[in-house]
């Protein structure tokens, strides 16, 4: 009996560190949580001059002239949305197709290898894609792709314009390459969450392989696929270096798929290092804040959808 | 019933064939850029790999030779300092999310970690500029490392959480049943059991962060010299690739390609080693 209480007391003496440990972890976790608030706070601090000067109207003004201290964010919001959406249009069929190939057609070994290679696409640094795009892609777009497209598709508005090589089109292609692994891997998780019985049921009533894929995998996965696409959009919106090197850096609203433009991220990358006037820095930080807000909303939405579909028990995707 | 009724019509069979081939073709399309980029980067970069690249400073315009030694060292220290800050904090948050996941706070922390990992890196650059460059008064390696640490943190936290959740709960229960306090079970048993998974995640995160350019543009900036202090601007490989890619001098373009191939090798080798090290776990993801 005496021995027992001794053991207990030793135990409780050791255990007394437990609450401290837990409190310490909690403290660190709260610290990390507050990072988001700190980011907003520090960005706001820099952006304050521009916010007071222009207010909400900043987002709809299309003049940008640092020399005359005239600032408006519309061309860059427009450029960001155009490049991201065009990149999505290019990437979504490839990504979804690849994800279906990996889950429904490829054998385990093949899927492991191809899946790894697709993940490698995400591991290549953005600046390397930019360098590649600048030397390989842009000249080809200028010499081959754009003349062909404008010859055959000139009836569609947006396919005309001077052949520069750099511009919305080239930037979007590289963006599409960069977001393909994101969409593929999330879509893959979504398709994998479809129960096997559902596939077997389709096959049992005589569906062909492709009909089975459509009936029991794709049709039940719409919301998850939508989440994957939105997550890809979130990635595309904030992507900086490759776009900066390929978009042509012209501070105007793009009127053609081939014209040079500017995204919010590329504008910041271009002008921030040289900005000295507080209003100029403020306008750039304001654009950073808008970019933060947009990607915050888009990613938050996508995470909610994806977490619900791919991981119904709750927790992260 | 006639067995012929069950036969699949030619049209359906052709459609089936077509869809399967289409999906295979799409998967191939996804891989073309990877192969092209890798091939091109090595074709352009490898001829300029030599000892000078790692040991010399860039030569002024017009002179041949020179290297990016300062950028190699700069990148190393930028990532090292970011790791010293970001990795332990990330692991602690991961432990909290996994081991204390039932508290209401954990849900909030998990959401903010996800949102944090979605913040565009250029925005984190402005954050680091505002939080460190402005108070200090000039660009510095420290600011760059800070931005990288903020990128690193959610990735490490997420992987740690996922890896710790794979440790079966009976291991924790066995430790607790022996009278070992919870903090010791967590740090000395659970964390040790998960160390290979965490190492993999951290290595991949570090390789990714080493290629980050945008947050360094106006924090660590760049430099012509060897890095000497945390409070001075420092050159880094990705930023040098960016500025030398756009430079109209062939010698500098060569250095950019060599730097690109070094960075790509770094991520490639890390990914391959980590894939190989975790191959036994197979297709858990």
PDB file of N, CA and C in Angstrom, chain A residues 17-18 21-22 25-26 29 32-33 36 39 42-43 46 93-94 98 101 105 116-117 121 123 127 131-132 134-136 177 188 192 206 209-211 235 240-241 244 269 272 288 292 295-296 299 303 307 316, chain B residues 12 16 19 23-24 26-27 30 33-34 36-37 40 89 92-93 96 100 105 109 112-115 117-120 122-124 127 129-131 158 182-183 213 217-218 242 245-246 257 267 271-272 275 283 285:
ATOM      1  N   UNK A  17       4.228  18.335 -15.429  1.00  0.00           N
ATOM      2  CA  UNK A  17       4.719  19.083 -16.577  1.00  0.00           C
ATOM      3  C   UNK A  17       3.703  19.082 -17.720  1.00  0.00           C
ATOM      4  N   UNK A  18       2.768  18.110 -17.656  1.00  0.00           N
ATOM      5  CA  UNK A  18       1.810  17.977 -18.753  1.00  0.00           C
ATOM      6  C   UNK A  18       1.037  19.254 -19.076  1.00  0.00           C
ATOM      7  N   UNK A  21       3.214  21.695 -20.789  1.00  0.00           N
ATOM      8  CA  UNK A  21       3.480  21.278 -22.167  1.00  0.00           C
ATOM      9  C   UNK A  21       2.318  21.646 -23.075  1.00  0.00           C
ATOM     10  N   UNK A  22       1.108  21.304 -22.593  1.00  0.00           N
ATOM     11  CA  UNK A  22      -0.068  21.583 -23.410  1.00  0.00           C
ATOM     12  C   UNK A  22      -0.251  23.082 -23.612  1.00  0.00           C
ATOM     13  N   UNK A  25       2.209  24.328 -26.198  1.00  0.00           N
ATOM     14  CA  UNK A  25       1.772  24.012 -27.558  1.00  0.00           C
ATOM     15  C   UNK A  25       0.655  24.956 -27.997  1.00  0.00           C
ATOM     16  N   UNK A  26      -0.289  25.173 -27.062  1.00  0.00           N
ATOM     17  CA  UNK A  26      -1.401  26.063 -27.368  1.00  0.00           C
ATOM     18  C   UNK A  26      -0.902  27.458 -27.699  1.00  0.00           C
ATOM     19  N   UNK A  29       0.543  27.508 -31.099  1.00  0.00           N
ATOM     20  CA  UNK A  29      -0.523  27.394 -32.101  1.00  0.00           C
ATOM     21  C   UNK A  29      -1.254  28.716 -32.270  1.00  0.00           C
ATOM     22  N   UNK A  32       0.809  31.130 -34.226  1.00  0.00           N
ATOM     23  CA  UNK A  32       0.771  30.876 -35.670  1.00  0.00           C
ATOM     24  C   UNK A  32      -0.550  31.343 -36.266  1.00  0.00           C
ATOM     25  N   UNK A  33      -1.628  31.123 -35.477  1.00  0.00           N
ATOM     26  CA  UNK A  33      -2.931  31.577 -35.934  1.00  0.00           C
ATOM     27  C   UNK A  33      -2.943  33.087 -36.123  1.00  0.00           C
ATOM     28  N   UNK A  36      -1.884  35.253 -39.485  1.00  0.00           N
ATOM     29  CA  UNK A  36      -2.801  35.732 -40.521  1.00  0.00           C
ATOM     30  C   UNK A  36      -3.233  37.170 -40.229  1.00  0.00           C
ATOM     31  N   UNK A  39      -0.339  39.497 -40.797  1.00  0.00           N
ATOM     32  CA  UNK A  39      -0.115  39.777 -42.223  1.00  0.00           C
ATOM     33  C   UNK A  39      -1.035  40.898 -42.682  1.00  0.00           C
ATOM     34  N   UNK A  42       0.096  44.276 -41.051  1.00  0.00           N
ATOM     35  CA  UNK A  42       1.299  44.893 -41.612  1.00  0.00           C
ATOM     36  C   UNK A  42       1.077  45.370 -43.047  1.00  0.00           C
ATOM     37  N   UNK A  43       0.300  44.599 -43.794  1.00  0.00           N
ATOM     38  CA  UNK A  43      -0.015  45.048 -45.154  1.00  0.00           C
ATOM     39  C   UNK A  43      -0.840  46.330 -45.112  1.00  0.00           C
ATOM     40  N   UNK A  46       1.219  49.455 -44.459  1.00  0.00           N
ATOM     41  CA  UNK A  46       1.907  49.992 -45.644  1.00  0.00           C
ATOM     42  C   UNK A  46       0.915  50.594 -46.623  1.00  0.00           C
ATOM     43  N   UNK A  93      -9.058  20.140 -68.329  1.00  0.00           N
ATOM     44  CA  UNK A  93      -9.255  18.846 -69.024  1.00  0.00           C
ATOM     45  C   UNK A  93      -8.066  17.907 -68.824  1.00  0.00           C
ATOM     46  N   UNK A  94      -6.856  18.455 -68.929  1.00  0.00           N
ATOM     47  CA  UNK A  94      -5.665  17.621 -68.778  1.00  0.00           C
ATOM     48  C   UNK A  94      -5.592  17.052 -67.363  1.00  0.00           C
ATOM     49  N   UNK A  98      -5.953  13.219 -66.407  1.00  0.00           N
ATOM     50  CA  UNK A  98      -4.834  12.527 -65.779  1.00  0.00           C
ATOM     51  C   UNK A  98      -5.269  11.849 -64.489  1.00  0.00           C
ATOM     52  N   UNK A 101      -7.168   8.825 -65.350  1.00  0.00           N
ATOM     53  CA  UNK A 101      -6.234   7.794 -65.821  1.00  0.00           C
ATOM     54  C   UNK A 101      -5.562   7.109 -64.628  1.00  0.00           C
ATOM     55  N   UNK A 105      -7.628   3.697 -64.721  1.00  0.00           N
ATOM     56  CA  UNK A 105      -7.081   2.913 -65.824  1.00  0.00           C
ATOM     57  C   UNK A 105      -5.724   2.297 -65.476  1.00  0.00           C
ATOM     58  N   UNK A 116       3.974  10.257 -59.407  1.00  0.00           N
ATOM     59  CA  UNK A 116       5.194  10.888 -58.909  1.00  0.00           C
ATOM     60  C   UNK A 116       5.700  11.929 -59.900  1.00  0.00           C
ATOM     61  N   UNK A 117       5.675  11.593 -61.184  1.00  0.00           N
ATOM     62  CA  UNK A 117       6.160  12.527 -62.203  1.00  0.00           C
ATOM     63  C   UNK A 117       5.296  13.791 -62.240  1.00  0.00           C
ATOM     64  N   UNK A 121       6.229  18.016 -61.347  1.00  0.00           N
ATOM     65  CA  UNK A 121       5.884  19.271 -62.033  1.00  0.00           C
ATOM     66  C   UNK A 121       5.744  20.402 -61.022  1.00  0.00           C
ATOM     67  N   UNK A 123       7.306  20.545 -58.223  1.00  0.00           N
ATOM     68  CA  UNK A 123       8.542  20.769 -57.473  1.00  0.00           C
ATOM     69  C   UNK A 123       9.498  21.701 -58.213  1.00  0.00           C
ATOM     70  N   UNK A 127      10.602  30.177 -61.008  1.00  0.00           N
ATOM     71  CA  UNK A 127      11.524  30.999 -61.783  1.00  0.00           C
ATOM     72  C   UNK A 127      12.137  30.186 -62.926  1.00  0.00           C
ATOM     73  N   UNK A 131      12.090  31.043 -66.889  1.00  0.00           N
ATOM     74  CA  UNK A 131      13.270  31.024 -67.756  1.00  0.00           C
ATOM     75  C   UNK A 131      13.003  30.158 -68.984  1.00  0.00           C
ATOM     76  N   UNK A 132      12.409  28.997 -68.756  1.00  0.00           N
ATOM     77  CA  UNK A 132      12.067  28.085 -69.848  1.00  0.00           C
ATOM     78  C   UNK A 132      11.057  28.728 -70.789  1.00  0.00           C
ATOM     79  N   UNK A 134      10.454  31.843 -71.272  1.00  0.00           N
ATOM     80  CA  UNK A 134      11.032  32.988 -71.975  1.00  0.00           C
ATOM     81  C   UNK A 134      11.874  32.554 -73.164  1.00  0.00           C
ATOM     82  N   UNK A 135      12.623  31.453 -73.015  1.00  0.00           N
ATOM     83  CA  UNK A 135      13.524  31.059 -74.095  1.00  0.00           C
ATOM     84  C   UNK A 135      12.897  30.041 -75.049  1.00  0.00           C
ATOM     85  N   UNK A 136      11.988  29.215 -74.562  1.00  0.00           N
ATOM     86  CA  UNK A 136      11.427  28.164 -75.419  1.00  0.00           C
ATOM     87  C   UNK A 136      10.027  28.519 -75.902  1.00  0.00           C
ATOM     88  N   UNK A 177       0.565  24.746 -66.802  1.00  0.00           N
ATOM     89  CA  UNK A 177       1.483  23.658 -66.455  1.00  0.00           C
ATOM     90  C   UNK A 177       1.682  23.605 -64.947  1.00  0.00           C
ATOM     91  N   UNK A 188      -7.599  13.445 -57.861  1.00  0.00           N
ATOM     92  CA  UNK A 188      -7.273  12.038 -57.630  1.00  0.00           C
ATOM     93  C   UNK A 188      -7.807  11.575 -56.275  1.00  0.00           C
ATOM     94  N   UNK A 192     -10.662   8.828 -55.683  1.00  0.00           N
ATOM     95  CA  UNK A 192     -10.310   7.668 -54.882  1.00  0.00           C
ATOM     96  C   UNK A 192     -11.295   7.460 -53.735  1.00  0.00           C
ATOM     97  N   UNK A 206     -23.680  -4.102 -66.765  1.00  0.00           N
ATOM     98  CA  UNK A 206     -23.284  -4.166 -68.166  1.00  0.00           C
ATOM     99  C   UNK A 206     -22.660  -2.914 -68.736  1.00  0.00           C
ATOM    100  N   UNK A 209     -16.218   0.044 -69.595  1.00  0.00           N
ATOM    101  CA  UNK A 209     -15.265   0.711 -68.700  1.00  0.00           C
ATOM    102  C   UNK A 209     -15.505   2.229 -68.689  1.00  0.00           C
ATOM    103  N   UNK A 210     -15.641   2.795 -69.887  1.00  0.00           N
ATOM    104  CA  UNK A 210     -15.799   4.250 -69.950  1.00  0.00           C
ATOM    105  C   UNK A 210     -17.150   4.681 -69.377  1.00  0.00           C
ATOM    106  N   UNK A 211     -18.190   3.879 -69.609  1.00  0.00           N
ATOM    107  CA  UNK A 211     -19.501   4.219 -69.043  1.00  0.00           C
ATOM    108  C   UNK A 211     -19.460   4.133 -67.523  1.00  0.00           C
ATOM    109  N   UNK A 235      -4.223  28.795 -56.622  1.00  0.00           N
ATOM    110  CA  UNK A 235      -2.788  28.730 -56.903  1.00  0.00           C
ATOM    111  C   UNK A 235      -2.400  29.691 -58.019  1.00  0.00           C
ATOM    112  N   UNK A 240       3.660  34.083 -59.137  1.00  0.00           N
ATOM    113  CA  UNK A 240       4.340  35.332 -59.447  1.00  0.00           C
ATOM    114  C   UNK A 240       5.425  35.233 -60.511  1.00  0.00           C
ATOM    115  N   UNK A 241       6.474  34.461 -60.239  1.00  0.00           N
ATOM    116  CA  UNK A 241       7.695  34.630 -61.032  1.00  0.00           C
ATOM    117  C   UNK A 241       7.528  34.273 -62.497  1.00  0.00           C
ATOM    118  N   UNK A 244       5.506  36.863 -64.140  1.00  0.00           N
ATOM    119  CA  UNK A 244       6.237  38.115 -64.277  1.00  0.00           C
ATOM    120  C   UNK A 244       7.173  38.086 -65.476  1.00  0.00           C
ATOM    121  N   UNK A 269       5.972  42.380 -58.123  1.00  0.00           N
ATOM    122  CA  UNK A 269       7.342  41.892 -58.320  1.00  0.00           C
ATOM    123  C   UNK A 269       8.153  42.883 -59.145  1.00  0.00           C
ATOM    124  N   UNK A 272       7.800  46.888 -56.927  1.00  0.00           N
ATOM    125  CA  UNK A 272       8.052  47.062 -55.489  1.00  0.00           C
ATOM    126  C   UNK A 272       9.526  47.319 -55.164  1.00  0.00           C
ATOM    127  N   UNK A 288      -1.486  44.179 -53.017  1.00  0.00           N
ATOM    128  CA  UNK A 288      -1.152  42.950 -52.296  1.00  0.00           C
ATOM    129  C   UNK A 288      -2.291  42.527 -51.378  1.00  0.00           C
ATOM    130  N   UNK A 292      -4.391  39.210 -51.562  1.00  0.00           N
ATOM    131  CA  UNK A 292      -4.553  38.393 -50.357  1.00  0.00           C
ATOM    132  C   UNK A 292      -6.024  38.077 -50.140  1.00  0.00           C
ATOM    133  N   UNK A 295      -7.435  35.625 -52.918  1.00  0.00           N
ATOM    134  CA  UNK A 295      -6.996  34.228 -52.806  1.00  0.00           C
ATOM    135  C   UNK A 295      -7.472  33.625 -51.488  1.00  0.00           C
ATOM    136  N   UNK A 296      -7.631  34.466 -50.452  1.00  0.00           N
ATOM    137  CA  UNK A 296      -8.174  34.016 -49.179  1.00  0.00           C
ATOM    138  C   UNK A 296      -9.577  33.445 -49.369  1.00  0.00           C
ATOM    139  N   UNK A 299      -9.443  30.239 -51.799  1.00  0.00           N
ATOM    140  CA  UNK A 299      -8.876  29.044 -51.178  1.00  0.00           C
ATOM    141  C   UNK A 299      -9.754  28.547 -50.036  1.00  0.00           C
ATOM    142  N   UNK A 303     -11.174  24.820 -49.967  1.00  0.00           N
ATOM    143  CA  UNK A 303     -10.846  23.912 -48.867  1.00  0.00           C
ATOM    144  C   UNK A 303     -12.092  23.331 -48.247  1.00  0.00           C
ATOM    145  N   UNK A 307     -12.477  19.408 -48.352  1.00  0.00           N
ATOM    146  CA  UNK A 307     -12.430  18.697 -47.078  1.00  0.00           C
ATOM    147  C   UNK A 307     -13.702  17.887 -46.855  1.00  0.00           C
ATOM    148  N   UNK A 316      -8.121  17.774 -42.192  1.00  0.00           N
ATOM    149  CA  UNK A 316      -7.558  18.409 -43.377  1.00  0.00           C
ATOM    150  C   UNK A 316      -7.556  17.517 -44.593  1.00  0.00           C
TER     151      UNK A 316
ATOM    152  N   UNK B  12     -20.842   1.358 -78.797  1.00  0.00           N
ATOM    153  CA  UNK B  12     -20.440   1.509 -77.390  1.00  0.00           C
ATOM    154  C   UNK B  12     -19.003   1.067 -77.190  1.00  0.00           C
ATOM    155  N   UNK B  16     -16.013   3.367 -75.903  1.00  0.00           N
ATOM    156  CA  UNK B  16     -15.209   2.962 -74.754  1.00  0.00           C
ATOM    157  C   UNK B  16     -13.728   3.089 -75.082  1.00  0.00           C
ATOM    158  N   UNK B  19     -12.632   6.780 -75.272  1.00  0.00           N
ATOM    159  CA  UNK B  19     -12.504   7.477 -73.987  1.00  0.00           C
ATOM    160  C   UNK B  19     -11.233   7.042 -73.265  1.00  0.00           C
ATOM    161  N   UNK B  23      -8.087   9.475 -72.248  1.00  0.00           N
ATOM    162  CA  UNK B  23      -7.570   9.687 -70.897  1.00  0.00           C
ATOM    163  C   UNK B  23      -6.064   9.409 -70.852  1.00  0.00           C
ATOM    164  N   UNK B  24      -5.637   8.360 -71.568  1.00  0.00           N
ATOM    165  CA  UNK B  24      -4.200   8.070 -71.615  1.00  0.00           C
ATOM    166  C   UNK B  24      -3.461   9.218 -72.288  1.00  0.00           C
ATOM    167  N   UNK B  26      -4.354  12.352 -72.402  1.00  0.00           N
ATOM    168  CA  UNK B  26      -4.319  13.522 -71.522  1.00  0.00           C
ATOM    169  C   UNK B  26      -3.217  13.374 -70.477  1.00  0.00           C
ATOM    170  N   UNK B  27      -3.055  12.153 -69.954  1.00  0.00           N
ATOM    171  CA  UNK B  27      -1.984  11.930 -68.979  1.00  0.00           C
ATOM    172  C   UNK B  27      -0.624  12.177 -69.627  1.00  0.00           C
ATOM    173  N   UNK B  30       0.071  15.852 -69.883  1.00  0.00           N
ATOM    174  CA  UNK B  30       0.496  16.427 -68.615  1.00  0.00           C
ATOM    175  C   UNK B  30       1.991  16.244 -68.400  1.00  0.00           C
ATOM    176  N   UNK B  33       5.361  18.701 -70.696  1.00  0.00           N
ATOM    177  CA  UNK B  33       6.132  19.852 -70.215  1.00  0.00           C
ATOM    178  C   UNK B  33       7.239  19.453 -69.249  1.00  0.00           C
ATOM    179  N   UNK B  34       6.963  18.468 -68.387  1.00  0.00           N
ATOM    180  CA  UNK B  34       7.980  18.047 -67.420  1.00  0.00           C
ATOM    181  C   UNK B  34       9.234  17.577 -68.143  1.00  0.00           C
ATOM    182  N   UNK B  36      10.115  18.126 -71.249  1.00  0.00           N
ATOM    183  CA  UNK B  36      10.740  19.183 -72.026  1.00  0.00           C
ATOM    184  C   UNK B  36      11.533  20.133 -71.139  1.00  0.00           C
ATOM    185  N   UNK B  37      10.918  20.547 -70.037  1.00  0.00           N
ATOM    186  CA  UNK B  37      11.612  21.491 -69.142  1.00  0.00           C
ATOM    187  C   UNK B  37      12.887  20.863 -68.597  1.00  0.00           C
ATOM    188  N   UNK B  40      15.523  20.503 -71.338  1.00  0.00           N
ATOM    189  CA  UNK B  40      16.061  21.778 -71.796  1.00  0.00           C
ATOM    190  C   UNK B  40      16.958  22.417 -70.730  1.00  0.00           C
ATOM    191  N   UNK B  89       8.813  25.318 -35.004  1.00  0.00           N
ATOM    192  CA  UNK B  89       7.471  25.852 -34.759  1.00  0.00           C
ATOM    193  C   UNK B  89       6.442  25.025 -35.519  1.00  0.00           C
ATOM    194  N   UNK B  92       5.888  21.750 -33.745  1.00  0.00           N
ATOM    195  CA  UNK B  92       5.097  21.923 -32.531  1.00  0.00           C
ATOM    196  C   UNK B  92       3.614  22.092 -32.861  1.00  0.00           C
ATOM    197  N   UNK B  93       3.334  22.905 -33.897  1.00  0.00           N
ATOM    198  CA  UNK B  93       1.935  23.096 -34.280  1.00  0.00           C
ATOM    199  C   UNK B  93       1.345  21.773 -34.771  1.00  0.00           C
ATOM    200  N   UNK B  96       0.493  19.705 -31.847  1.00  0.00           N
ATOM    201  CA  UNK B  96      -0.738  20.197 -31.228  1.00  0.00           C
ATOM    202  C   UNK B  96      -1.968  19.717 -32.005  1.00  0.00           C
ATOM    203  N   UNK B 100      -3.708  16.961 -29.739  1.00  0.00           N
ATOM    204  CA  UNK B 100      -4.748  17.652 -28.982  1.00  0.00           C
ATOM    205  C   UNK B 100      -5.864  18.053 -29.925  1.00  0.00           C
ATOM    206  N   UNK B 105      -9.879  24.737 -30.233  1.00  0.00           N
ATOM    207  CA  UNK B 105      -8.816  25.563 -30.798  1.00  0.00           C
ATOM    208  C   UNK B 105      -8.177  24.892 -32.001  1.00  0.00           C
ATOM    209  N   UNK B 109      -6.985  26.421 -35.575  1.00  0.00           N
ATOM    210  CA  UNK B 109      -5.574  26.434 -35.974  1.00  0.00           C
ATOM    211  C   UNK B 109      -5.405  25.727 -37.309  1.00  0.00           C
ATOM    212  N   UNK B 112      -6.502  27.958 -40.076  1.00  0.00           N
ATOM    213  CA  UNK B 112      -5.588  29.065 -40.368  1.00  0.00           C
ATOM    214  C   UNK B 112      -4.301  28.561 -41.011  1.00  0.00           C
ATOM    215  N   UNK B 113      -3.876  27.334 -40.661  1.00  0.00           N
ATOM    216  CA  UNK B 113      -2.696  26.760 -41.311  1.00  0.00           C
ATOM    217  C   UNK B 113      -2.965  26.562 -42.804  1.00  0.00           C
ATOM    218  N   UNK B 114      -4.172  26.066 -43.112  1.00  0.00           N
ATOM    219  CA  UNK B 114      -4.508  25.873 -44.522  1.00  0.00           C
ATOM    220  C   UNK B 114      -4.557  27.191 -45.267  1.00  0.00           C
ATOM    221  N   UNK B 115      -5.181  28.188 -44.634  1.00  0.00           N
ATOM    222  CA  UNK B 115      -5.255  29.488 -45.296  1.00  0.00           C
ATOM    223  C   UNK B 115      -3.867  30.101 -45.435  1.00  0.00           C
ATOM    224  N   UNK B 117      -1.093  28.549 -45.846  1.00  0.00           N
ATOM    225  CA  UNK B 117      -0.344  27.919 -46.933  1.00  0.00           C
ATOM    226  C   UNK B 117      -0.865  28.377 -48.288  1.00  0.00           C
ATOM    227  N   UNK B 118      -2.032  29.023 -48.305  1.00  0.00           N
ATOM    228  CA  UNK B 118      -2.565  29.511 -49.566  1.00  0.00           C
ATOM    229  C   UNK B 118      -2.240  30.973 -49.837  1.00  0.00           C
ATOM    230  N   UNK B 119      -1.619  31.657 -48.869  1.00  0.00           N
ATOM    231  CA  UNK B 119      -1.277  33.069 -49.087  1.00  0.00           C
ATOM    232  C   UNK B 119      -0.193  33.158 -50.166  1.00  0.00           C
ATOM    233  N   UNK B 120      -0.424  33.947 -51.219  1.00  0.00           N
ATOM    234  CA  UNK B 120       0.586  34.049 -52.279  1.00  0.00           C
ATOM    235  C   UNK B 120       1.935  34.491 -51.706  1.00  0.00           C
ATOM    236  N   UNK B 122       4.267  36.225 -52.827  1.00  0.00           N
ATOM    237  CA  UNK B 122       4.643  37.631 -53.027  1.00  0.00           C
ATOM    238  C   UNK B 122       4.038  38.504 -51.928  1.00  0.00           C
ATOM    239  N   UNK B 123       2.837  38.101 -51.458  1.00  0.00           N
ATOM    240  CA  UNK B 123       2.196  38.840 -50.365  1.00  0.00           C
ATOM    241  C   UNK B 123       3.008  38.677 -49.079  1.00  0.00           C
ATOM    242  N   UNK B 124       3.554  37.463 -48.878  1.00  0.00           N
ATOM    243  CA  UNK B 124       4.396  37.247 -47.706  1.00  0.00           C
ATOM    244  C   UNK B 124       5.668  38.076 -47.813  1.00  0.00           C
ATOM    245  N   UNK B 127       4.717  41.368 -46.533  1.00  0.00           N
ATOM    246  CA  UNK B 127       4.604  41.218 -45.073  1.00  0.00           C
ATOM    247  C   UNK B 127       5.983  41.327 -44.428  1.00  0.00           C
ATOM    248  N   UNK B 129       8.646  42.599 -45.676  1.00  0.00           N
ATOM    249  CA  UNK B 129       9.160  43.953 -45.903  1.00  0.00           C
ATOM    250  C   UNK B 129       8.638  44.892 -44.829  1.00  0.00           C
ATOM    251  N   UNK B 130       7.319  44.800 -44.604  1.00  0.00           N
ATOM    252  CA  UNK B 130       6.693  45.697 -43.649  1.00  0.00           C
ATOM    253  C   UNK B 130       7.106  45.391 -42.217  1.00  0.00           C
ATOM    254  N   UNK B 131       7.276  44.100 -41.905  1.00  0.00           N
ATOM    255  CA  UNK B 131       7.541  43.712 -40.518  1.00  0.00           C
ATOM    256  C   UNK B 131       9.020  43.802 -40.169  1.00  0.00           C
ATOM    257  N   UNK B 158       1.486  20.797 -41.403  1.00  0.00           N
ATOM    258  CA  UNK B 158       0.539  19.877 -42.056  1.00  0.00           C
ATOM    259  C   UNK B 158       1.116  18.452 -42.134  1.00  0.00           C
ATOM    260  N   UNK B 182       2.251  12.343 -20.425  1.00  0.00           N
ATOM    261  CA  UNK B 182       1.830  12.512 -21.812  1.00  0.00           C
ATOM    262  C   UNK B 182       2.868  13.265 -22.658  1.00  0.00           C
ATOM    263  N   UNK B 183       3.461  14.278 -22.092  1.00  0.00           N
ATOM    264  CA  UNK B 183       4.407  15.075 -22.887  1.00  0.00           C
ATOM    265  C   UNK B 183       5.594  14.229 -23.294  1.00  0.00           C
ATOM    266  N   UNK B 213      11.265  32.592 -55.164  1.00  0.00           N
ATOM    267  CA  UNK B 213      11.901  33.812 -55.638  1.00  0.00           C
ATOM    268  C   UNK B 213      11.156  35.051 -55.169  1.00  0.00           C
ATOM    269  N   UNK B 217      12.538  39.080 -53.496  1.00  0.00           N
ATOM    270  CA  UNK B 217      12.840  40.202 -54.387  1.00  0.00           C
ATOM    271  C   UNK B 217      13.047  41.511 -53.644  1.00  0.00           C
ATOM    272  N   UNK B 218      12.221  41.733 -52.618  1.00  0.00           N
ATOM    273  CA  UNK B 218      12.383  42.992 -51.894  1.00  0.00           C
ATOM    274  C   UNK B 218      12.529  42.754 -50.388  1.00  0.00           C
ATOM    275  N   UNK B 242      16.424  35.011 -61.995  1.00  0.00           N
ATOM    276  CA  UNK B 242      15.480  36.013 -62.495  1.00  0.00           C
ATOM    277  C   UNK B 242      16.220  37.188 -63.119  1.00  0.00           C
ATOM    278  N   UNK B 245      18.407  36.085 -66.180  1.00  0.00           N
ATOM    279  CA  UNK B 245      17.638  35.615 -67.337  1.00  0.00           C
ATOM    280  C   UNK B 245      17.255  36.785 -68.223  1.00  0.00           C
ATOM    281  N   UNK B 246      16.950  37.911 -67.576  1.00  0.00           N
ATOM    282  CA  UNK B 246      16.489  39.066 -68.330  1.00  0.00           C
ATOM    283  C   UNK B 246      17.645  39.952 -68.786  1.00  0.00           C
ATOM    284  N   UNK B 257      21.192  29.719 -66.490  1.00  0.00           N
ATOM    285  CA  UNK B 257      20.840  28.330 -66.807  1.00  0.00           C
ATOM    286  C   UNK B 257      21.560  27.362 -65.880  1.00  0.00           C
ATOM    287  N   UNK B 267      15.855  19.915 -56.168  1.00  0.00           N
ATOM    288  CA  UNK B 267      14.503  19.415 -55.908  1.00  0.00           C
ATOM    289  C   UNK B 267      14.336  17.987 -56.422  1.00  0.00           C
ATOM    290  N   UNK B 271      13.394  14.910 -54.053  1.00  0.00           N
ATOM    291  CA  UNK B 271      12.165  14.159 -54.313  1.00  0.00           C
ATOM    292  C   UNK B 271      12.440  12.674 -54.527  1.00  0.00           C
ATOM    293  N   UNK B 272      13.495  12.386 -55.308  1.00  0.00           N
ATOM    294  CA  UNK B 272      13.796  10.983 -55.599  1.00  0.00           C
ATOM    295  C   UNK B 272      14.221  10.234 -54.344  1.00  0.00           C
ATOM    296  N   UNK B 275      11.245   9.723 -52.139  1.00  0.00           N
ATOM    297  CA  UNK B 275      10.355   8.709 -52.691  1.00  0.00           C
ATOM    298  C   UNK B 275      10.924   7.314 -52.397  1.00  0.00           C
ATOM    299  N   UNK B 283       1.270   3.121 -51.466  1.00  0.00           N
ATOM    300  CA  UNK B 283       0.236   4.027 -51.964  1.00  0.00           C
ATOM    301  C   UNK B 283      -0.711   4.473 -50.863  1.00  0.00           C
ATOM    302  N   UNK B 285      -1.103   7.556 -49.928  1.00  0.00           N
ATOM    303  CA  UNK B 285      -1.716   8.816 -50.339  1.00  0.00           C
ATOM    304  C   UNK B 285      -2.398   8.680 -51.664  1.00  0.00           C
TER     305      UNK B 285
END
